[in-house]
One Martini backbone bead per residue (centre of mass of N, CA, C, O) as a GRO file, in nm:
protein
  325
    1UNK     BB    1  -1.369   1.065   1.277
    2UNK     BB    2  -0.991   0.981   1.286
    3UNK     BB    3  -0.726   1.145   1.170
    4UNK     BB    4  -0.618   1.142   1.466
    5UNK     BB    5  -0.507   0.887   1.647
    6UNK     BB    6  -0.258   1.031   1.812
    7UNK     BB    7  -0.088   1.190   2.086
    8UNK     BB    8   0.250   1.279   2.147
    9UNK     BB    9   0.306   1.405   2.422
   10UNK     BB   10   0.442   1.482   2.683
   11UNK     BB   11   0.702   1.314   2.857
   12UNK     BB   12   0.830   1.129   3.090
   13UNK     BB   13   1.138   1.011   3.177
   14UNK     BB   14   1.053   0.706   3.200
   15UNK     BB   15   0.996   0.667   2.892
   16UNK     BB   16   1.286   0.644   2.792
   17UNK     BB   17   1.342   0.369   2.918
   18UNK     BB   18   1.110   0.213   2.784
   19UNK     BB   19   1.185   0.273   2.491
   20UNK     BB   20   1.467   0.157   2.493
   21UNK     BB   21   1.382  -0.133   2.566
   22UNK     BB   22   1.178  -0.195   2.341
   23UNK     BB   23   1.363  -0.134   2.095
   24UNK     BB   24   1.581  -0.335   2.171
   25UNK     BB   25   1.406  -0.591   2.156
   26UNK     BB   26   1.316  -0.556   1.863
   27UNK     BB   27   1.598  -0.554   1.736
   28UNK     BB   28   1.685  -0.835   1.833
   29UNK     BB   29   1.450  -0.997   1.713
   30UNK     BB   30   1.505  -0.921   1.420
   31UNK     BB   31   1.796  -1.027   1.405
   32UNK     BB   32   1.730  -1.322   1.468
   33UNK     BB   33   1.520  -1.373   1.243
   34UNK     BB   34   1.705  -1.298   1.009
   35UNK     BB   35   1.922  -1.509   1.069
   36UNK     BB   36   1.733  -1.751   1.036
   37UNK     BB   37   1.660  -1.697   0.735
   38UNK     BB   38   1.963  -1.725   0.640
   39UNK     BB   39   2.012  -2.016   0.815
   40UNK     BB   40   1.760  -2.198   0.820
   41UNK     BB   41   1.698  -2.189   1.155
   42UNK     BB   42   2.022  -2.122   1.233
   43UNK     BB   43   2.140  -1.924   1.452
   44UNK     BB   44   2.429  -1.699   1.503
   45UNK     BB   45   2.500  -1.628   1.815
   46UNK     BB   46   2.634  -1.313   1.922
   47UNK     BB   47   2.706  -1.119   2.182
   48UNK     BB   48   2.818  -0.860   2.046
   49UNK     BB   49   2.582  -0.825   1.851
   50UNK     BB   50   2.347  -0.804   2.052
   51UNK     BB   51   2.461  -0.561   2.204
   52UNK     BB   52   2.470  -0.367   1.963
   53UNK     BB   53   2.170  -0.380   1.891
   54UNK     BB   54   2.058  -0.296   2.167
   55UNK     BB   55   2.205  -0.022   2.180
   56UNK     BB   56   2.080   0.096   1.924
   57UNK     BB   57   1.787   0.070   2.016
   58UNK     BB   58   1.807   0.241   2.273
   59UNK     BB   59   1.901   0.500   2.131
   60UNK     BB   60   1.649   0.527   1.956
   61UNK     BB   61   1.444   0.550   2.187
   62UNK     BB   62   1.566   0.801   2.325
   63UNK     BB   63   1.557   0.984   2.077
   64UNK     BB   64   1.251   0.976   2.049
   65UNK     BB   65   1.189   1.116   2.312
   66UNK     BB   66   1.327   1.390   2.246
   67UNK     BB   67   1.173   1.453   1.985
   68UNK     BB   68   0.887   1.452   2.097
   69UNK     BB   69   0.934   1.668   2.322
   70UNK     BB   70   1.021   1.895   2.127
   71UNK     BB   71   0.739   1.861   1.936
   72UNK     BB   72   0.529   1.870   2.132
   73UNK     BB   73   0.264   1.756   2.014
   74UNK     BB   74   0.236   1.454   1.827
   75UNK     BB   75   0.075   1.373   1.533
   76UNK     BB   76  -0.095   1.074   1.454
   77UNK     BB   77  -0.193   0.956   1.161
   78UNK     BB   78  -0.408   0.734   1.033
   79UNK     BB   79  -0.317   0.702   0.739
   80UNK     BB   80  -0.009   0.677   0.784
   81UNK     BB   81  -0.023   0.434   0.972
   82UNK     BB   82  -0.166   0.239   0.770
   83UNK     BB   83   0.052   0.255   0.556
   84UNK     BB   84   0.279   0.127   0.724
   85UNK     BB   85   0.127  -0.134   0.785
   86UNK     BB   86   0.086  -0.216   0.491
   87UNK     BB   87   0.386  -0.242   0.415
   88UNK     BB   88   0.451  -0.444   0.638
   89UNK     BB   89   0.253  -0.664   0.540
   90UNK     BB   90   0.371  -0.696   0.257
   91UNK     BB   91   0.654  -0.776   0.352
   92UNK     BB   92   0.577  -1.019   0.521
   93UNK     BB   93   0.455  -1.181   0.291
   94UNK     BB   94   0.707  -1.198   0.109
   95UNK     BB   95   0.889  -1.337   0.315
   96UNK     BB   96   0.703  -1.580   0.360
   97UNK     BB   97   0.688  -1.664   0.049
   98UNK     BB   98   1.037  -1.682   0.055
   99UNK     BB   99   1.156  -1.880   0.282
  100UNK     BB  100   1.259  -2.109   0.043
  101UNK     BB  101   1.432  -1.882  -0.104
  102UNK     BB  102   1.761  -1.826  -0.242
  103UNK     BB  103   1.728  -1.572  -0.443
  104UNK     BB  104   1.527  -1.422  -0.242
  105UNK     BB  105   1.586  -1.182  -0.013
  106UNK     BB  106   1.505  -0.988   0.252
  107UNK     BB  107   1.679  -0.750   0.171
  108UNK     BB  108   1.550  -0.706  -0.110
  109UNK     BB  109   1.260  -0.658   0.002
  110UNK     BB  110   1.317  -0.413   0.173
  111UNK     BB  111   1.425  -0.234  -0.052
  112UNK     BB  112   1.175  -0.251  -0.231
  113UNK     BB  113   0.970  -0.131  -0.032
  114UNK     BB  114   1.102   0.147   0.003
  115UNK     BB  115   1.104   0.230  -0.295
  116UNK     BB  116   0.799   0.196  -0.345
  117UNK     BB  117   0.701   0.393  -0.134
  118UNK     BB  118   0.827   0.648  -0.251
  119UNK     BB  119   0.713   0.622  -0.541
  120UNK     BB  120   0.410   0.613  -0.461
  121UNK     BB  121   0.384   0.887  -0.320
  122UNK     BB  122   0.481   1.061  -0.555
  123UNK     BB  123   0.277   0.957  -0.766
  124UNK     BB  124   0.012   1.011  -0.610
  125UNK     BB  125   0.056   1.316  -0.568
  126UNK     BB  126   0.120   1.405  -0.855
  127UNK     BB  127  -0.152   1.328  -0.988
  128UNK     BB  128  -0.338   1.486  -0.798
  129UNK     BB  129  -0.217   1.766  -0.859
  130UNK     BB  130  -0.264   1.763  -1.164
  131UNK     BB  131  -0.585   1.721  -1.147
  132UNK     BB  132  -0.584   1.968  -0.894
  133UNK     BB  133  -0.431   2.248  -0.943
  134UNK     BB  134  -0.634   2.478  -0.871
  135UNK     BB  135  -0.621   2.414  -0.565
  136UNK     BB  136  -0.302   2.420  -0.515
  137UNK     BB  137  -0.229   2.705  -0.633
  138UNK     BB  138  -0.333   2.873  -0.380
  139UNK     BB  139  -0.146   2.648  -0.194
  140UNK     BB  140   0.142   2.488  -0.246
  141UNK     BB  141   0.212   2.370   0.042
  142UNK     BB  142  -0.023   2.145   0.030
  143UNK     BB  143   0.134   1.927  -0.125
  144UNK     BB  144   0.262   1.813   0.157
  145UNK     BB  145  -0.039   1.734   0.275
  146UNK     BB  146  -0.102   1.402   0.275
  147UNK     BB  147  -0.295   1.363   0.534
  148UNK     BB  148  -0.551   1.516   0.375
  149UNK     BB  149  -0.517   1.389   0.115
  150UNK     BB  150  -0.455   1.341  -0.226
  151UNK     BB  151  -0.434   1.030  -0.349
  152UNK     BB  152  -0.340   0.828  -0.617
  153UNK     BB  153  -0.340   0.508  -0.701
  154UNK     BB  154  -0.241   0.519  -0.996
  155UNK     BB  155   0.007   0.690  -0.929
  156UNK     BB  156   0.127   0.488  -0.724
  157UNK     BB  157   0.153   0.253  -0.919
  158UNK     BB  158   0.347   0.389  -1.117
  159UNK     BB  159   0.568   0.481  -0.916
  160UNK     BB  160   0.623   0.202  -0.786
  161UNK     BB  161   0.688   0.048  -1.049
  162UNK     BB  162   0.925   0.219  -1.141
  163UNK     BB  163   1.103   0.199  -0.890
  164UNK     BB  164   1.105  -0.114  -0.870
  165UNK     BB  165   1.220  -0.172  -1.154
  166UNK     BB  166   1.493  -0.040  -1.116
  167UNK     BB  167   1.587  -0.223  -0.888
  168UNK     BB  168   1.554  -0.499  -1.026
  169UNK     BB  169   1.748  -0.443  -1.260
  170UNK     BB  170   2.002  -0.359  -1.094
  171UNK     BB  171   1.993  -0.646  -0.927
  172UNK     BB  172   1.912  -0.885  -1.116
  173UNK     BB  173   1.622  -0.971  -1.093
  174UNK     BB  174   1.336  -1.151  -1.133
  175UNK     BB  175   1.083  -0.986  -1.265
  176UNK     BB  176   0.835  -1.174  -1.275
  177UNK     BB  177   0.858  -1.280  -0.982
  178UNK     BB  178   0.846  -1.008  -0.836
  179UNK     BB  179   0.563  -0.908  -0.932
  180UNK     BB  180   0.416  -1.160  -0.830
  181UNK     BB  181   0.493  -1.113  -0.531
  182UNK     BB  182   0.360  -0.824  -0.501
  183UNK     BB  183   0.057  -0.854  -0.561
  184UNK     BB  184  -0.060  -0.967  -0.289
  185UNK     BB  185   0.072  -0.747  -0.111
  186UNK     BB  186  -0.081  -0.510  -0.242
  187UNK     BB  187  -0.367  -0.602  -0.174
  188UNK     BB  188  -0.327  -0.609   0.131
  189UNK     BB  189  -0.227  -0.315   0.169
  190UNK     BB  190  -0.472  -0.169   0.044
  191UNK     BB  191  -0.676  -0.266   0.248
  192UNK     BB  192  -0.546  -0.127   0.495
  193UNK     BB  193  -0.544   0.167   0.385
  194UNK     BB  194  -0.861   0.198   0.382
  195UNK     BB  195  -0.881   0.241   0.682
  196UNK     BB  196  -0.747   0.518   0.675
  197UNK     BB  197  -0.961   0.651   0.495
  198UNK     BB  198  -1.192   0.616   0.695
  199UNK     BB  199  -1.065   0.773   0.934
  200UNK     BB  200  -1.009   1.038   0.755
  201UNK     BB  201  -1.266   1.084   0.540
  202UNK     BB  202  -1.187   0.974   0.274
  203UNK     BB  203  -1.320   0.833   0.000
  204UNK     BB  204  -1.610   0.881  -0.020
  205UNK     BB  205  -1.955   0.859  -0.057
  206UNK     BB  206  -2.262   0.854  -0.142
  207UNK     BB  207  -2.562   0.897  -0.069
  208UNK     BB  208  -2.764   0.702   0.175
  209UNK     BB  209  -3.028   0.463   0.309
  210UNK     BB  210  -2.866   0.258   0.415
  211UNK     BB  211  -2.786   0.097   0.713
  212UNK     BB  212  -2.452   0.140   0.647
  213UNK     BB  213  -2.439   0.421   0.670
  214UNK     BB  214  -2.209   0.703   0.692
  215UNK     BB  215  -2.104   0.965   0.907
  216UNK     BB  216  -1.923   1.264   0.817
  217UNK     BB  217  -1.828   1.534   0.994
  218UNK     BB  218  -1.654   1.693   0.774
  219UNK     BB  219  -1.935   1.722   0.583
  220UNK     BB  220  -2.156   1.889   0.733
  221UNK     BB  221  -2.124   2.177   0.623
  222UNK     BB  222  -2.158   2.110   0.319
  223UNK     BB  223  -2.435   1.931   0.362
  224UNK     BB  224  -2.611   2.042   0.614
  225UNK     BB  225  -2.520   1.771   0.756
  226UNK     BB  226  -2.564   1.439   0.858
  227UNK     BB  227  -2.498   1.226   0.593
  228UNK     BB  228  -2.540   0.934   0.468
  229UNK     BB  229  -2.280   0.711   0.343
  230UNK     BB  230  -2.089   0.539   0.153
  231UNK     BB  231  -1.836   0.303   0.255
  232UNK     BB  232  -1.601   0.282   0.020
  233UNK     BB  233  -1.357   0.200   0.184
  234UNK     BB  234  -1.481  -0.079   0.270
  235UNK     BB  235  -1.529  -0.187  -0.006
  236UNK     BB  236  -1.225  -0.183  -0.081
  237UNK     BB  237  -1.133  -0.373   0.137
  238UNK     BB  238  -1.291  -0.621   0.041
  239UNK     BB  239  -1.192  -0.630  -0.249
  240UNK     BB  240  -0.886  -0.673  -0.183
  241UNK     BB  241  -0.925  -0.939  -0.028
  242UNK     BB  242  -1.041  -1.091  -0.268
  243UNK     BB  243  -0.798  -1.057  -0.451
  244UNK     BB  244  -0.597  -1.197  -0.268
  245UNK     BB  245  -0.744  -1.472  -0.273
  246UNK     BB  246  -0.747  -1.516  -0.582
  247UNK     BB  247  -0.442  -1.516  -0.628
  248UNK     BB  248  -0.387  -1.771  -0.456
  249UNK     BB  249  -0.571  -1.955  -0.637
  250UNK     BB  250  -0.437  -1.893  -0.924
  251UNK     BB  251  -0.124  -1.930  -0.911
  252UNK     BB  252  -0.091  -2.250  -0.960
  253UNK     BB  253  -0.207  -2.206  -1.279
  254UNK     BB  254   0.059  -2.041  -1.338
  255UNK     BB  255   0.354  -2.074  -1.538
  256UNK     BB  256   0.420  -1.775  -1.590
  257UNK     BB  257   0.597  -1.514  -1.536
  258UNK     BB  258   0.381  -1.220  -1.468
  259UNK     BB  259   0.074  -1.304  -1.467
  260UNK     BB  260  -0.023  -1.226  -1.183
  261UNK     BB  261   0.005  -0.922  -1.223
  262UNK     BB  262  -0.205  -0.902  -1.451
  263UNK     BB  263  -0.439  -1.015  -1.287
  264UNK     BB  264  -0.440  -0.794  -1.077
  265UNK     BB  265  -0.503  -0.556  -1.263
  266UNK     BB  266  -0.776  -0.665  -1.353
  267UNK     BB  267  -0.919  -0.706  -1.079
  268UNK     BB  268  -0.886  -0.423  -0.965
  269UNK     BB  269  -1.022  -0.268  -1.197
  270UNK     BB  270  -1.299  -0.392  -1.166
  271UNK     BB  271  -1.350  -0.312  -0.873
  272UNK     BB  272  -1.306  -0.004  -0.908
  273UNK     BB  273  -1.522   0.047  -1.119
  274UNK     BB  274  -1.762  -0.029  -0.937
  275UNK     BB  275  -1.712   0.158  -0.685
  276UNK     BB  276  -1.735   0.436  -0.839
  277UNK     BB  277  -2.053   0.453  -0.833
  278UNK     BB  278  -2.028   0.539  -0.500
  279UNK     BB  279  -1.859   0.769  -0.540
  280UNK     BB  280  -1.740   1.103  -0.434
  281UNK     BB  281  -1.626   1.383  -0.539
  282UNK     BB  282  -1.283   1.414  -0.562
  283UNK     BB  283  -1.277   1.087  -0.591
  284UNK     BB  284  -1.500   1.131  -0.861
  285UNK     BB  285  -1.417   1.256  -1.124
  286UNK     BB  286  -1.521   1.356  -1.420
  287UNK     BB  287  -1.464   1.251  -1.756
  288UNK     BB  288  -1.563   1.446  -1.996
  289UNK     BB  289  -1.518   1.280  -2.270
  290UNK     BB  290  -1.662   1.015  -2.083
  291UNK     BB  291  -1.927   1.077  -1.991
  292UNK     BB  292  -1.989   0.950  -1.663
  293UNK     BB  293  -1.707   0.884  -1.630
  294UNK     BB  294  -1.441   0.848  -1.442
  295UNK     BB  295  -1.113   0.869  -1.402
  296UNK     BB  296  -1.083   0.588  -1.268
  297UNK     BB  297  -1.246   0.429  -1.481
  298UNK     BB  298  -1.067   0.489  -1.722
  299UNK     BB  299  -0.809   0.374  -1.598
  300UNK     BB  300  -0.923   0.088  -1.550
  301UNK     BB  301  -0.983   0.019  -1.842
  302UNK     BB  302  -0.698   0.056  -1.953
  303UNK     BB  303  -0.554  -0.149  -1.767
  304UNK     BB  304  -0.730  -0.398  -1.830
  305UNK     BB  305  -0.672  -0.405  -2.136
  306UNK     BB  306  -0.365  -0.422  -2.126
  307UNK     BB  307  -0.336  -0.667  -1.936
  308UNK     BB  308  -0.530  -0.859  -2.085
  309UNK     BB  309  -0.387  -0.845  -2.360
  310UNK     BB  310  -0.113  -0.943  -2.264
  311UNK     BB  311  -0.212  -1.213  -2.153
  312UNK     BB  312  -0.327  -1.323  -2.420
  313UNK     BB  313  -0.073  -1.305  -2.597
  314UNK     BB  314   0.108  -1.477  -2.414
  315UNK     BB  315  -0.068  -1.734  -2.435
  316UNK     BB  316  -0.056  -1.770  -2.743
  317UNK     BB  317   0.252  -1.785  -2.770
  318UNK     BB  318   0.292  -2.027  -2.579
  319UNK     BB  319   0.114  -2.221  -2.741
  320UNK     BB  320   0.275  -2.206  -3.006
  321UNK     BB  321   0.546  -2.306  -2.890
  322UNK     BB  322   0.437  -2.583  -2.791
  323UNK     BB  323   0.357  -2.688  -3.079
  324UNK     BB  324   0.657  -2.659  -3.203
  325UNK     BB  325   0.812  -2.856  -2.992
   0.00000   0.00000   0.00000
C-alpha cells in the first residue's frame, strides 16, 4: 500500500512563482463562482476585488513554498489527503444541492463543513483512544498520530453531529433540513475516505482465498508472509456509494424534514454490520458481553434501532395528526 502519497520539497525557486500563480488563479476562480452563486448567476466583477484576491492567493502560494522548503521533505499522507478530498466532495454536493435555495447559503455550508470536520476528527480519535487506551498509554504522544490509523467512524459521527448541531442551533438554521442535506454528502465523503483507508493499509479484512484478496505489506511480519485479505475498505466504499444512491432515490418520497438523516443512519448501520463479518484485527474488536459481535456491530445495532424507532414513531405521530386534521 502507499500510506505516504507523495513527498513535497525541497523545491527550486521557480516553483514559488508557479505556486503563486496557480493559487492566485484558484482564489480568483473561487471568488467569481461564489459571487455567481450569491447573485444567481450574475457576478458583480470589480477590478480591485479581483486584484486583491489574486494578490492574497499569490502570497499564500509563495508562503507555501517557503514553508515546504523549511520543513522539506514534507510527507503527504494518503489517508489525510483522501479525508480532505472527501470533505471537499461533501461540501461541493451540499452547495450544488442548495444552488436554488435562498435560505441556506454557501457561507453557512462552508462553516458547517469546517466545524463538522474538527468535531469528527476529535470524536473519532477520542473514541478510538478510549477503546484502546492500553496501547496508547505506553506512548501517549501517539494519540496525535492520526495518519497511522486509529479513528472510529462512530466516534467521528458523534463528534461531527454534536459540533454541527451546535453551529446549526446558534445560526438558527432549519435543523431538519440541514441534517437531511448532510446525509448524502456524508455518504459520499465516507466512500472517498475509505480509499484513503485502503492506501493506508488500515481497516483491513480477514484472510481469504477469493481472487480479489489483497496483500498488505505492512502485515507481512505479523502474518509471517503476504496473506491475501478481504479488501473491506473497498467493500465499505461500494456500500457507501450504494447508500448515497439510495438516499437520492428515497428523498423525494419523504415529506418531513429530518427523516432522510434517520434513513441514512439505518442504511449505514446495516451495511457496516454486514461488512464487519469480514473485518479483522484492531478494526473489529469483539465486544465481550455480546460476543461474537464486534464493537462496531453493537454500535450499528444500537444506532439502527434508535434511528429506526425514531423514524417509526415520527411516522405514526404524523399519520395520527393527519387523521385528526
